[in-house]
Amino acid sequence: MTKLQIIRGLWSAVYDLLLYIQGDPRRKPLDEIEDNLDLLERACRKYENADDNELFRQL
């Protein structure tokens, strides 16, 4: 999973949680939201000890 896919997944999770909190009938079950967050957390592990090269890129 790329960094962009992770970011997209996190934003999706934020909106899923907002719909869940608001009680929207289109909401996902909480178990499904938690499963998606677990997948995203595992995808982030490969970046946890990596330097963020984008911060040091000169313009």
Coordinates of N, CA, C and O in Angstrom, one line a residue:
M1 N 0.9 -1.2 0.0 CA 0.0 0.0 0.0 C 0.9 1.2 0.0 O 1.8 1.4 0.8
T2 N 0.6 2.2 -0.9 CA 1.4 3.4 -1.0 C 1.0 4.4 0.1 O 0.0 4.2 0.7
K3 N 1.8 5.4 0.3 CA 1.5 6.4 1.2 C 0.2 7.1 0.9 O -0.6 7.4 1.8
L4 N 0.0 7.3 -0.4 CA -1.3 8.0 -0.8 C -2.5 7.1 -0.5 O -3.5 7.6 -0.1
Q5 N -2.4 5.8 -0.7 CA -3.5 4.9 -0.4 C -3.7 4.9 1.1 O -4.9 4.8 1.5
I6 N -2.7 5.0 1.9 CA -2.9 5.0 3.3 C -3.6 6.3 3.7 O -4.6 6.2 4.5
I7 N -3.2 7.4 3.2 CA -3.8 8.7 3.5 C -5.3 8.6 3.1 O -6.2 9.0 3.8
R8 N -5.6 8.1 1.9 CA -7.0 8.0 1.4 C -7.8 7.1 2.4 O -8.9 7.4 2.7
G9 N -7.2 6.0 2.8 CA -7.9 5.1 3.7 C -8.1 5.7 5.1 O -9.2 5.5 5.7
L10 N -7.2 6.5 5.5 CA -7.4 7.2 6.8 C -8.5 8.2 6.7 O -9.4 8.3 7.7
W11 N -8.6 9.0 5.7 CA -9.7 9.9 5.5 C -11.0 9.2 5.4 O -12.1 9.7 5.9
S12 N -11.0 8.1 4.7 CA -12.3 7.3 4.6 C -12.7 6.8 6.0 O -13.9 6.9 6.3
A13 N -11.8 6.4 6.8 CA -12.1 5.9 8.1 C -12.6 7.1 9.0 O -13.6 6.9 9.8
V14 N -12.1 8.3 8.8 CA -12.6 9.5 9.6 C -14.1 9.7 9.2 O -14.9 9.9 10.1
Y15 N -14.4 9.7 7.9 CA -15.8 9.9 7.5 C -16.7 8.7 7.9 O -17.8 9.0 8.3
D16 N -16.2 7.5 7.9 CA -17.0 6.4 8.4 C -17.3 6.5 9.9 O -18.4 6.3 10.3
L17 N -16.3 7.0 10.7 CA -16.5 7.2 12.1 C -17.5 8.4 12.3 O -18.4 8.3 13.2
L18 N -17.4 9.4 11.5 CA -18.4 10.5 11.7 C -19.8 10.1 11.4 O -20.8 10.4 12.1
L19 N -20.0 9.3 10.3 CA -21.3 8.7 10.0 C -21.8 7.8 11.1 O -23.0 7.8 11.5
Y20 N -20.9 7.0 11.7 CA -21.3 6.1 12.8 C -21.7 6.9 14.0 O -22.8 6.6 14.6
I21 N -21.0 8.0 14.3 CA -21.3 8.8 15.5 C -22.7 9.5 15.3 O -23.5 9.6 16.2
Q22 N -22.9 10.0 14.1 CA -24.2 10.7 13.8 C -25.4 9.7 13.6 O -26.5 10.2 13.6
G23 N -25.1 8.4 13.6 CA -26.2 7.5 13.5 C -26.8 7.4 12.1 O -27.9 7.0 11.9
D24 N -26.0 7.8 11.1 CA -26.5 7.8 9.7 C -26.8 6.4 9.3 O -26.1 5.4 9.6
P25 N -27.9 6.2 8.6 CA -28.3 4.8 8.2 C -27.3 4.2 7.2 O -27.3 3.0 7.0
R26 N -26.5 5.0 6.5 CA -25.5 4.5 5.5 C -24.2 4.1 6.2 O -23.3 3.7 5.5
R27 N -24.2 4.2 7.5 CA -22.9 3.9 8.2 C -22.5 2.4 8.1 O -23.3 1.5 7.9
K28 N -21.2 2.3 8.2 CA -20.6 0.9 8.3 C -20.7 0.4 9.7 O -20.6 1.2 10.7
P29 N -20.7 -0.9 9.9 CA -20.6 -1.4 11.3 C -19.3 -1.1 11.9 O -18.3 -1.0 11.2
L30 N -19.3 -0.8 13.2 CA -18.0 -0.5 13.9 C -17.0 -1.5 13.7 O -15.8 -1.2 13.6
D31 N -17.3 -2.8 13.7 CA -16.3 -3.9 13.5 C -15.6 -3.7 12.2 O -14.4 -3.9 12.1
E32 N -16.4 -3.3 11.1 CA -15.8 -3.1 9.8 C -14.8 -2.0 9.8 O -13.7 -2.0 9.2
I33 N -15.2 -0.9 10.5 CA -14.3 0.3 10.6 C -13.0 -0.1 11.3 O -11.9 0.3 10.9
E34 N -13.2 -0.8 12.4 CA -12.0 -1.2 13.2 C -11.1 -2.1 12.3 O -9.8 -2.0 12.4
D35 N -11.7 -3.0 11.6 CA -10.9 -3.9 10.7 C -10.1 -3.1 9.7 O -8.9 -3.4 9.4
N36 N -10.7 -2.1 9.1 CA -10.1 -1.2 8.1 C -8.9 -0.4 8.8 O -7.8 -0.3 8.2
L37 N -9.1 0.0 10.0 CA -8.1 0.8 10.7 C -6.9 -0.2 11.0 O -5.7 0.2 10.9
D38 N -7.2 -1.4 11.3 CA -6.1 -2.4 11.6 C -5.3 -2.6 10.3 O -4.1 -2.7 10.4
L39 N -6.0 -2.7 9.2 CA -5.2 -2.9 7.9 C -4.3 -1.7 7.6 O -3.2 -1.9 7.2
L40 N -4.9 -0.5 7.9 CA -4.1 0.7 7.7 C -2.9 0.7 8.6 O -1.8 1.1 8.2
E41 N -3.1 0.3 9.9 CA -2.0 0.4 10.8 C -0.9 -0.6 10.4 O 0.3 -0.3 10.5
R42 N -1.2 -1.8 9.9 CA -0.2 -2.7 9.4 C 0.5 -2.2 8.2 O 1.7 -2.4 8.1
A43 N -0.2 -1.5 7.3 CA 0.4 -0.9 6.1 C 1.4 0.2 6.5 O 2.4 0.4 5.8
C44 N 1.1 0.9 7.6 CA 2.0 2.0 8.1 C 3.3 1.5 8.7 O 4.3 2.2 8.8
R45 N 3.3 0.3 9.1 CA 4.5 -0.3 9.8 C 5.8 -0.2 9.0 O 6.9 0.1 9.6
K46 N 5.7 -0.3 7.7 CA 6.9 -0.3 6.9 C 7.5 1.1 6.8 O 8.7 1.3 6.5
Y47 N 6.8 2.1 7.2 CA 7.2 3.5 7.2 C 7.7 4.0 8.6 O 8.2 5.1 8.7
E48 N 7.5 3.2 9.7 CA 7.7 3.7 11.0 C 9.1 4.1 11.3 O 9.3 5.1 12.1
N49 N 10.1 3.5 10.8 CA 11.5 3.8 11.0 C 12.2 4.4 9.8 O 13.4 4.6 9.8
A50 N 11.4 4.8 8.8 CA 12.0 5.4 7.6 C 12.1 6.9 7.8 O 11.2 7.5 8.4
D51 N 13.1 7.4 7.2 CA 13.3 8.9 7.1 C 12.2 9.4 6.1 O 12.0 8.8 5.1
D52 N 11.7 10.6 6.4 CA 10.7 11.2 5.5 C 11.5 12.1 4.5 O 11.8 13.2 4.8
N53 N 11.9 11.5 3.4 CA 12.7 12.2 2.4 C 12.0 13.4 1.9 O 12.7 14.4 1.4
E54 N 10.7 13.5 1.8 CA 10.0 14.6 1.3 C 10.3 15.9 2.1 O 10.3 17.0 1.6
L55 N 10.6 15.7 3.4 CA 10.9 16.9 4.2 C 12.2 17.6 3.9 O 12.4 18.7 4.1
F56 N 13.1 16.8 3.3 CA 14.5 17.3 3.1 C 14.7 17.6 1.6 O 15.8 17.9 1.2
R57 N 13.7 17.4 0.8 CA 13.9 17.7 -0.6 C 14.0 19.2 -0.9 O 13.2 19.9 -0.4
Q58 N 15.0 19.6 -1.6 CA 15.1 21.0 -1.9 C 14.3 21.4 -3.1 O 14.2 20.7 -4.1
L59 N 13.7 22.6 -3.0 CA 12.9 23.1 -4.1 C 13.7 23.9 -5.1 O 14.5 24.5 -4.8

